Coordinates of N, CA and C in Angstrom, one line a residue:
M1 N -12.0 0.7 12.0 CA -12.2 1.7 11.1 C -13.3 2.4 10.2
V2 N -14.0 3.0 10.7 CA -15.0 3.7 9.7 C -14.5 3.5 8.2
V3 N -15.2 4.0 7.1 CA -15.1 4.0 5.9 C -14.7 5.3 5.4
S4 N -15.2 6.5 6.4 CA -14.7 7.8 5.8 C -13.1 8.3 6.4
K5 N -12.9 7.6 7.4 CA -11.1 7.2 7.7 C -10.7 6.8 6.9
V6 N -10.8 5.4 6.5 CA -9.9 4.4 5.3 C -10.0 5.9 4.0
L7 N -10.8 6.5 3.8 CA -10.5 6.6 2.2 C -10.0 8.3 2.9
R8 N -10.5 8.8 3.5 CA -9.7 10.4 3.5 C -7.8 9.9 3.7
R9 N -7.6 9.3 4.0 CA -6.3 8.1 4.3 C -5.6 7.9 3.1
L10 N -6.5 7.4 2.7 CA -6.2 6.5 1.2 C -6.2 7.6 0.9
G11 N -6.8 8.8 0.2 CA -6.6 9.7 -1.1 C -5.3 10.1 -1.0
T12 N -4.9 10.4 0.2 CA -3.0 10.6 0.3 C -2.3 9.3 -0.4
V13 N -2.6 8.3 0.0 CA -1.8 7.3 -0.8 C -1.9 7.2 -1.9
A14 N -3.0 7.3 -2.8 CA -3.2 7.3 -3.6 C -2.1 8.5 -4.7
L15 N -2.1 9.3 -4.0 CA -0.8 10.0 -4.4 C 0.2 9.8 -4.6
C16 N 0.8 9.1 -4.2 CA 2.2 8.5 -3.9 C 2.5 7.5 -5.8
A17 N 1.4 7.3 -6.4 CA 1.2 6.3 -6.9 C 1.0 6.9 -8.6
A18 N 1.7 6.7 -9.7 CA 0.9 7.1 -10.8 C 0.1 5.7 -11.1
A19 N -1.0 5.4 -12.2 CA -1.2 4.6 -12.8 C -0.5 3.6 -14.1
M20 N 0.1 2.6 -13.8 CA 0.5 2.0 -14.7 C -0.2 2.0 -16.5
T21 N 0.5 1.2 -17.4 CA -0.1 1.6 -18.7 C -1.1 0.4 -19.0
Q22 N -0.1 -0.6 -18.2 CA -1.0 -2.0 -18.8 C -1.7 -2.2 -17.7
T23 N -2.7 -3.3 -17.6 CA -3.7 -3.7 -17.4 C -3.2 -5.3 -15.9
A24 N -3.5 -5.5 -15.1 CA -3.3 -6.6 -14.4 C -3.4 -8.2 -14.9
S25 N -4.3 -8.1 -16.4 CA -4.4 -9.7 -17.1 C -4.9 -9.3 -18.5
A26 N -4.4 -10.0 -19.1 CA -4.5 -9.8 -20.8 C -6.3 -9.9 -20.5
G27 N -6.3 -11.3 -20.2 CA -8.1 -11.7 -20.5 C -8.1 -12.0 -22.2
D28 N -9.6 -12.1 -22.4 CA -10.2 -11.5 -24.3 C -9.6 -11.0 -25.1
A29 N -9.7 -10.9 -26.4 CA -9.6 -10.0 -27.0 C -10.0 -8.2 -26.2
E30 N -11.2 -8.0 -25.6 CA -11.3 -7.0 -25.3 C -10.9 -7.0 -24.1
G31 N -9.8 -7.5 -23.2 CA -9.5 -7.1 -22.4 C -10.5 -7.5 -20.8
R32 N -11.5 -8.7 -21.3 CA -12.1 -9.4 -20.2 C -11.8 -9.8 -19.9
F33 N -12.1 -10.6 -18.4 CA -11.9 -11.8 -17.8 C -13.5 -12.2 -17.0
A34 N -13.5 -13.8 -16.3 CA -14.3 -14.2 -15.6 C -13.2 -13.8 -14.1
P35 N -13.8 -13.3 -13.3 CA -13.5 -13.7 -12.0 C -14.4 -14.5 -11.4
K36 N -14.0 -15.4 -10.5 CA -14.2 -16.6 -9.3 C -14.3 -15.8 -8.0
G37 N -15.0 -16.5 -6.9 CA -15.3 -16.8 -5.7 C -15.6 -15.2 -5.1
P38 N -15.1 -14.2 -4.1 CA -15.1 -13.2 -3.7 C -15.1 -12.2 -5.0
G39 N -14.0 -12.6 -5.5 CA -14.0 -11.8 -6.6 C -15.5 -11.0 -7.5
L40 N -16.5 -11.7 -7.4 CA -17.8 -11.4 -8.0 C -18.6 -10.7 -6.6
I41 N -18.3 -10.5 -5.4 CA -18.6 -9.6 -4.5 C -18.6 -7.8 -4.7
P42 N -20.2 -7.1 -4.8 CA -20.1 -6.0 -5.1 C -19.3 -5.2 -4.6
C43 N -19.2 -4.4 -4.8 CA -17.7 -3.4 -4.0 C -18.5 -2.1 -3.2
K44 N -20.1 -2.1 -3.0 CA -20.7 -1.3 -2.2 C -20.8 -2.4 -0.6
I45 N -20.6 -4.1 -1.2 CA -20.9 -4.8 0.3 C -19.6 -4.5 1.0
F46 N -18.3 -4.3 0.8 CA -17.4 -4.7 0.8 C -17.4 -3.7 1.8
L47 N -17.1 -2.5 1.1 CA -17.7 -1.3 1.8 C -18.1 -0.8 3.4
E48 N -19.4 -1.7 3.0 CA -20.2 -1.6 3.6 C -19.7 -2.6 5.2
Q49 N -18.7 -3.7 5.1 CA -18.2 -4.3 5.7 C -17.6 -3.8 6.7
L50 N -17.1 -2.8 6.4 CA -15.4 -2.3 6.2 C -16.0 -1.0 7.6
Q51 N -17.4 -0.5 7.2 CA -17.9 -0.2 8.5 C -18.4 -0.3 9.6
Q52 N -19.2 -1.3 9.2 CA -20.0 -2.2 9.8 C -19.5 -3.1 10.5
D53 N -17.7 -4.4 10.4 CA -17.1 -5.2 10.9 C -16.2 -5.6 10.0
P54 N -14.9 -4.9 10.1 CA -13.7 -5.3 9.3 C -13.6 -6.3 9.3
Q55 N -13.5 -7.3 10.1 CA -13.1 -8.7 10.0 C -14.5 -9.2 9.0
A56 N -15.4 -9.2 8.7 CA -15.7 -10.0 7.5 C -15.3 -9.6 6.6
A57 N -14.6 -8.4 6.4 CA -13.9 -8.4 5.1 C -13.1 -8.7 4.6
T58 N -12.5 -9.5 5.6 CA -11.2 -10.4 5.3 C -11.1 -11.1 4.2
M59 N -12.3 -11.4 3.5 CA -12.4 -12.7 2.2 C -12.1 -11.8 0.9
P60 N -12.4 -10.6 0.5 CA -12.2 -9.8 -0.3 C -10.8 -9.5 -0.2
L61 N -10.1 -9.3 0.8 CA -8.7 -9.1 1.1 C -7.7 -9.5 0.4
V62 N -8.1 -11.1 1.3 CA -7.5 -12.5 0.6 C -7.5 -12.8 -0.5
W63 N -8.4 -12.5 -1.1 CA -8.6 -12.5 -2.9 C -7.9 -11.5 -3.5
L64 N -7.6 -10.4 -2.7 CA -6.7 -9.3 -3.2 C -5.7 -9.9 -3.8
T65 N -5.0 -10.3 -2.2 CA -4.0 -10.9 -2.7 C -3.5 -11.7 -3.3
G66 N -4.4 -13.1 -3.8 CA -4.5 -13.7 -4.3 C -3.8 -13.1 -5.9
Y67 N -4.9 -11.9 -6.3 CA -4.8 -11.3 -7.4 C -4.1 -10.5 -7.5
I68 N -3.4 -10.1 -7.1 CA -1.6 -9.5 -6.7 C -0.5 -10.0 -6.8
S69 N -0.5 -11.7 -6.3 CA 0.2 -13.0 -6.3 C 0.3 -13.3 -8.1
A70 N -0.7 -13.2 -8.5 CA -0.5 -13.4 -10.0 C 0.0 -12.3 -10.9
A71 N -0.9 -10.9 -11.1 CA 0.1 -9.8 -11.2 C 1.2 -9.7 -11.2
N72 N 1.7 -10.0 -9.8 CA 3.4 -10.2 -10.0 C 4.1 -11.0 -10.4
A73 N 3.1 -12.1 -11.1 CA 3.9 -13.3 -11.6 C 4.0 -13.1 -13.3
F74 N 2.5 -12.6 -14.0 CA 2.7 -12.5 -15.1 C 3.1 -10.7 -15.5
I75 N 2.9 -10.1 -15.2 CA 3.4 -8.4 -15.0 C 4.6 -8.6 -16.0
D76 N 4.7 -7.9 -16.9 CA 6.7 -7.8 -17.7 C 7.3 -6.6 -16.3
D77 N 8.4 -7.5 -16.3 CA 9.5 -6.5 -15.0 C 8.6 -5.9 -13.9
T78 N 8.3 -7.0 -13.4 CA 8.0 -7.1 -11.9 C 7.8 -8.2 -10.6
Y79 N 9.0 -7.6 -9.9 CA 9.0 -8.9 -8.7 C 8.0 -8.4 -7.6
D80 N 7.3 -7.7 -7.3 CA 5.9 -7.1 -5.8 C 6.2 -5.9 -6.4
L81 N 4.8 -5.6 -6.5 CA 3.5 -4.4 -6.7 C 3.7 -4.0 -5.4
V82 N 3.7 -4.5 -4.2 CA 3.3 -3.6 -2.9 C 4.7 -3.8 -2.6
T83 N 5.8 -2.8 -2.0 CA 6.9 -2.3 -2.1 C 6.5 -1.8 -0.5
W84 N 5.5 -1.8 0.0 CA 5.9 -1.4 1.5 C 4.7 -2.2 2.4
Q85 N 5.7 -3.4 2.7 CA 4.8 -4.2 3.7 C 4.2 -3.7 5.3
T86 N 3.1 -3.0 4.8 CA 2.7 -2.4 6.2 C 0.7 -2.5 6.1
D87 N 0.3 -2.5 7.5 CA -0.9 -3.1 7.5 C -1.6 -2.0 7.3
G88 N -2.9 -2.6 6.3 CA -3.8 -1.7 6.3 C -3.7 -0.9 4.6
I89 N -2.7 -1.2 4.4 CA -2.8 -0.4 2.6 C -3.2 -0.8 1.9
L90 N -3.1 -2.4 1.4 CA -4.5 -2.7 0.1 C -5.7 -2.7 0.7
A91 N -6.1 -3.3 2.4 CA -7.4 -2.7 2.0 C -7.7 -0.7 2.1
N92 N -6.8 -0.3 2.6 CA -6.9 1.1 1.6 C -7.4 1.5 0.3
L93 N -6.7 0.7 -0.3 CA -6.6 1.0 -1.4 C -7.3 0.1 -2.2
L94 N -7.9 -0.6 -1.5 CA -8.9 -1.8 -1.9 C -10.2 -0.5 -1.9
A95 N -10.6 0.0 -0.5 CA -12.0 0.8 -0.7 C -11.4 2.4 -1.0
R96 N -10.5 2.6 -1.8 CA -10.4 3.8 -2.5 C -11.1 3.4 -3.9
S97 N -10.4 2.1 -4.8 CA -10.9 2.0 -6.5 C -12.4 1.3 -6.1
C98 N -13.0 1.0 -4.6 CA -14.6 0.5 -4.1 C -15.2 1.7 -4.7
A99 N -15.0 2.5 -3.6 CA -15.5 3.6 -3.6 C -15.4 4.7 -5.3
Q100 N -14.8 4.5 -6.0 CA -14.7 5.4 -7.2 C -16.0 5.0 -7.9
N101 N -16.2 3.3 -7.7 CA -18.2 3.1 -8.3 C -18.6 1.2 -7.7
P102 N -19.0 1.8 -6.6 CA -19.6 0.9 -5.6 C -20.3 0.1 -6.2
E103 N -21.2 0.0 -7.8 CA -21.7 -1.2 -8.2 C -20.9 -2.2 -8.9
Q104 N -19.6 -2.1 -9.1 CA -18.3 -2.7 -9.8 C -18.1 -3.8 -8.9
P105 N -17.3 -4.7 -9.2 CA -17.0 -6.2 -8.4 C -15.7 -5.4 -8.1
I106 N -15.8 -6.7 -6.9 CA -14.1 -6.6 -6.6 C -13.2 -6.7 -7.5
A107 N -13.6 -7.6 -8.2 CA -12.5 -8.3 -9.4 C -11.7 -6.6 -10.3
A108 N -12.8 -5.6 -10.7 CA -12.7 -5.2 -11.4 C -12.0 -3.4 -10.4
A109 N -12.1 -3.9 -9.3 CA -11.8 -2.8 -8.2 C -10.1 -3.4 -8.1
A110 N -10.1 -4.8 -8.4 CA -8.5 -5.1 -7.6 C -7.6 -4.6 -8.8
N111 N -8.5 -4.5 -10.1 CA -7.1 -4.1 -11.6 C -6.7 -2.8 -11.1
G112 N -8.0 -1.7 -10.4 CA -7.5 -0.6 -10.1 C -6.5 -0.4 -9.3
V113 N -6.9 -1.4 -8.8 CA -6.1 -1.1 -7.5 C -4.2 -1.7 -7.9
V114 N -3.6 -2.8 -8.8 CA -2.6 -2.6 -9.4 C -2.3 -1.5 -10.2
Q115 N -3.0 -1.1 -10.6 CA -2.7 0.1 -11.7 C -2.0 1.2 -10.9
V116 N -2.9 1.7 -9.9 CA -2.2 2.2 -8.8 C -0.7 1.6 -8.3
L117 N -0.8 0.8 -8.0 CA 0.7 0.3 -7.7 C 1.3 -0.2 -9.0
G118 N 1.4 0.3 -9.5 CA 2.2 -0.3 -10.9 C 3.6 0.1 -10.8
S119 N 3.6 2.0 -10.8 CA 4.8 2.8 -11.2 C 5.9 2.9 -9.8
S120 N 5.6 2.1 -8.5 CA 6.0 1.6 -7.5 C 6.3 -0.1 -7.5
R121 N 6.9 0.0 -8.7 CA 6.8 -1.6 -7.8 C 8.3 -1.7 -8.0
L122 N 8.7 -3.3 -7.4 CA 10.0 -3.6 -7.4 C 9.9 -4.5 -8.4
T123 N 11.2 -4.1 -9.6 CA 11.5 -4.9 -10.1 C 12.2 -5.6 -10.6
T124 N 13.1 -6.4 -9.8 CA 13.7 -7.3 -9.2 C 13.6 -7.7 -8.0
A125 N 14.4 -8.8 -7.5 CA 14.4 -9.8 -6.3 C 15.0 -8.9 -5.7
Q126 N 14.3 -9.0 -4.4 CA 15.1 -8.6 -3.3 C 14.3 -9.4 -2.1
Q127 N 15.4 -9.1 -1.0 CA 15.4 -10.3 0.2 C 14.3 -8.7 1.0
L128 N 13.2 -9.2 1.8 CA 12.7 -8.0 3.2 C 13.5 -8.4 3.9
T129 N 13.8 -7.1 4.9 CA 14.6 -6.7 5.8 C 13.9 -6.6 7.5
K130 N 13.7 -7.4 8.0 CA 13.0 -7.2 9.0 C 13.6 -5.7 10.2
I131 N 12.3 -4.8 10.0 CA 12.3 -3.5 10.7 C 12.3 -3.7 12.2
E132 N 12.8 -2.8 13.3 CA 12.2 -3.2 14.8 C 12.8 -2.4 15.2
V133 N 12.0 -1.3 16.0 CA 11.4 -0.3 16.9 C 10.6 -0.5 18.1
G134 N 11.9 -0.2 18.5 CA 10.9 -1.0 20.3 C 10.1 -2.1 20.1
E135 N 8.9 -2.1 20.2 CA 8.1 -3.0 20.2 C 7.4 -3.3 19.1
Q136 N 7.7 -2.4 17.7 CA 7.1 -2.4 16.8 C 7.8 -3.3 15.5
Q137 N 7.3 -3.8 14.8 CA 7.9 -4.9 13.8 C 7.6 -4.5 12.2
G138 N 8.0 -4.4 11.5 CA 8.1 -4.7 9.9 C 8.5 -4.9 9.0
L139 N 8.3 -5.1 7.7 CA 9.1 -5.7 6.8 C 8.8 -4.7 5.7
L140 N 11.1 -4.4 5.1 CA 11.0 -3.2 4.4 C 11.9 -4.0 2.9
Y141 N 12.0 -3.5 1.8 CA 13.0 -4.0 0.9 C 14.1 -2.9 0.9
P142 N 15.3 -3.7 0.9 CA 16.7 -2.6 0.6 C 16.0 -1.2 0.1
S143 N 16.0 -1.6 -0.9 CA 15.5 0.1 -2.0 C 14.5 0.6 -1.3
V144 N 13.6 0.3 -0.7 CA 13.2 0.9 -0.3 C 13.1 1.8 0.7
V145 N 13.6 1.3 1.9 CA 14.5 1.5 2.8 C 15.4 2.8 2.5
R146 N 16.3 2.4 1.7 CA 16.8 3.4 0.9 C 15.9 5.1 0.0
E147 N 15.1 4.9 -0.4 CA 14.2 5.7 -0.5 C 13.6 6.6 0.9
I148 N 13.2 5.8 1.5 CA 12.8 6.4 2.8 C 13.8 7.2 3.4
Q149 N 15.0 6.5 3.6 CA 16.2 7.8 3.9 C 16.4 8.4 3.2
Q150 N 16.3 8.7 1.3 CA 16.2 9.9 1.3 C 15.5 10.7 1.3
K151 N 14.4 9.9 0.6 CA 13.3 11.2 1.3 C 13.5 12.1 2.5
L152 N 13.7 11.7 3.7 CA 14.1 11.7 4.9 C 15.5 13.0 4.7
S153 N 16.4 12.5 4.1 CA 17.3 13.6 3.9 C 16.8 14.6 3.1
E154 N 16.0 14.9 2.2 CA 15.2 16.1 1.2 C 14.4 16.6 2.3
A155 N 13.9 15.9 3.4 CA 12.8 16.9 4.5 C 13.8 17.4 5.2
G156 N 15.2 17.1 5.1 CA 15.8 18.1 6.6 C 16.6 17.9 7.5
Q157 N 16.0 15.7 7.2 CA 17.1 15.9 8.3 C 17.9 14.9 8.2
S158 N 18.7 14.8 9.3 CA 20.3 13.9 9.4 C 20.7 12.7 9.3
L159 N 20.9 12.3 8.5 CA 20.7 10.5 8.4 C 22.1 10.2 7.5
V160 N 22.6 8.7 7.1 CA 23.3 8.3 6.4 C 22.3 7.3 5.3
V161 N 22.2 7.7 3.8 CA 22.1 7.1 3.0 C 22.8 5.8 2.8
D162 N 21.9 5.0 3.0 CA 22.5 3.6 3.1 C 21.7 2.2 2.6
G163 N 20.1 2.5 2.8 CA 19.7 1.6 2.6 C 19.6 0.6 3.9
D164 N 20.1 0.7 5.0 CA 20.4 -0.2 6.2 C 19.5 0.9 7.4
F165 N 18.7 0.1 8.1 CA 17.7 1.1 8.9 C 18.3 0.5 10.0
G166 N 19.1 1.6 10.9 CA 19.4 1.3 12.0 C 18.6 2.4 13.1
P167 N 19.6 2.9 14.7 CA 19.4 4.1 14.9 C 19.2 5.5 14.3
G168 N 19.9 5.6 13.7 CA 20.1 6.9 12.7 C 18.8 7.1 12.2
T169 N 18.1 6.3 11.4 CA 17.2 6.4 10.3 C 15.9 6.6 11.5
A170 N 15.8 5.8 12.5 CA 14.8 5.7 13.6 C 14.6 7.4 14.2
A171 N 15.9 8.1 14.1 CA 15.9 9.0 14.6 C 15.6 10.3 13.9
A172 N 16.0 10.0 12.9 CA 15.3 11.0 11.7 C 14.1 10.4 11.1
I173 N 13.8 9.4 11.4 CA 12.1 9.5 11.4 C 11.4 9.7 12.6
R174 N 11.7 10.3 13.9 CA 11.5 10.7 14.9 C 11.0 12.4 14.8
G175 N 12.1 12.5 14.4 CA 12.3 14.3 13.3 C 11.2 14.3 12.6
F176 N 11.4 13.9 11.9 CA 10.2 14.0 10.6 C 8.9 13.7 11.2
Q177 N 8.1 12.5 11.9 CA 7.1 12.6 12.7 C 6.7 14.0 13.3
K178 N 7.9 14.1 13.8 CA 7.5 15.6 15.0 C 7.3 17.1 14.1
S179 N 7.6 16.9 13.3 CA 7.5 18.0 12.2 C 5.9 18.2 11.5
K180 N 5.5 16.8 11.1 CA 4.1 16.7 10.6 C 2.9 16.7 11.4
G181 N 3.6 16.2 13.1 CA 2.8 16.6 14.3 C 2.2 14.4 14.5
L182 N 2.8 13.9 14.0 CA 2.4 12.3 13.5 C 3.4 11.7 14.9
P183 N 3.0 10.7 15.9 CA 3.4 10.2 17.3 C 4.8 9.6 16.3
E184 N 5.8 10.5 18.0 CA 7.1 10.1 17.4 C 7.5 9.0 17.9
N185 N 7.4 7.9 17.4 CA 7.7 6.5 17.3 C 8.8 5.8 16.9
G186 N 9.6 6.6 15.5 CA 10.8 6.2 14.9 C 10.6 4.8 14.2
F187 N 9.4 4.2 14.2 CA 9.1 3.4 13.3 C 8.5 4.0 11.8
P188 N 8.4 3.4 10.6 CA 7.7 4.1 9.0 C 6.8 3.0 9.0
D189 N 5.6 3.9 9.9 CA 4.4 3.3 9.8 C 3.4 3.8 8.5
S190 N 2.5 3.6 7.8 CA 1.4 4.0 7.4 C 1.5 5.5 7.1
A191 N 1.0 6.1 8.1 CA 1.3 7.2 8.2 C 1.8 7.8 8.5
T192 N 3.4 7.7 8.5 CA 4.3 8.2 8.3 C 5.2 8.3 6.9
L193 N 5.1 7.1 6.1 CA 5.0 6.9 4.9 C 4.4 6.9 4.0
I194 N 3.2 7.8 4.3 CA 2.6 8.6 3.6 C 2.5 10.0 3.5
A195 N 2.8 10.2 4.7 CA 3.3 11.6 5.0 C 4.8 12.1 4.4
L196 N 5.6 11.2 4.4 CA 6.8 11.2 3.7 C 7.2 11.2 1.8
Y197 N 6.6 10.0 1.4 CA 5.9 11.1 0.0 C 4.8 11.8 0.0
T198 N 4.2 12.3 0.5 CA 2.9 13.3 -0.3 C 3.2 14.2 0.4
G199 N 3.9 14.3 1.3 CA 4.4 15.9 2.2 C 3.5 16.0 3.0
N200 N 1.9 15.2 3.0 CA 1.1 15.8 3.8 C 0.8 14.7 5.1
A201 N 0.3 15.2 5.9 CA 0.2 14.1 7.1 C -1.4 13.8 6.5
P202 N -1.8 12.3 7.0 CA -2.8 12.0 6.7 C -4.1 11.9 7.7
Q203 N -5.2 12.5 7.6 CA -6.4 12.9 8.5 C -6.2 11.0 9.4

């Protein structure tokens, strides 16, 4: 996936969440902290890796998941910052944050990711639910499934809003996907969720 595609797609993702008021870590009196390992890699290196060899960008993303795990543990009223358990979300968010200042280290960009995710975070523990539509599989929290169902209903789709992902929800997603010119697979993939939450299908 080239960087231009990542950034176009993420531009709409970022509209889904407002920045939260507290940062991911307290640090010293001025909010500074000493990052380690891949957190020191300049953002411009990560962006180059995404464009040339996405597999080479794995290390900063692994570091980011650890950073978010720590944020989940230390930010008040937070169980999980990442409510969409779909492929590519964190890579896209990190690319967006890095593109704003390519000279900053991954650690600084990661803090920006946490701020974007803040308003949509899960505040209490829930068990992830396995979602299966055809050969596609994924994980979503029940509260997120209910939220998706509510947004589908508001978009004119007919379904029961109960937090249970079944054939009716998959059919409603297909109807929504058709209205947005997206592949009609009935699965809540990243492109579908972006379109559902923002009203605009990603490029």
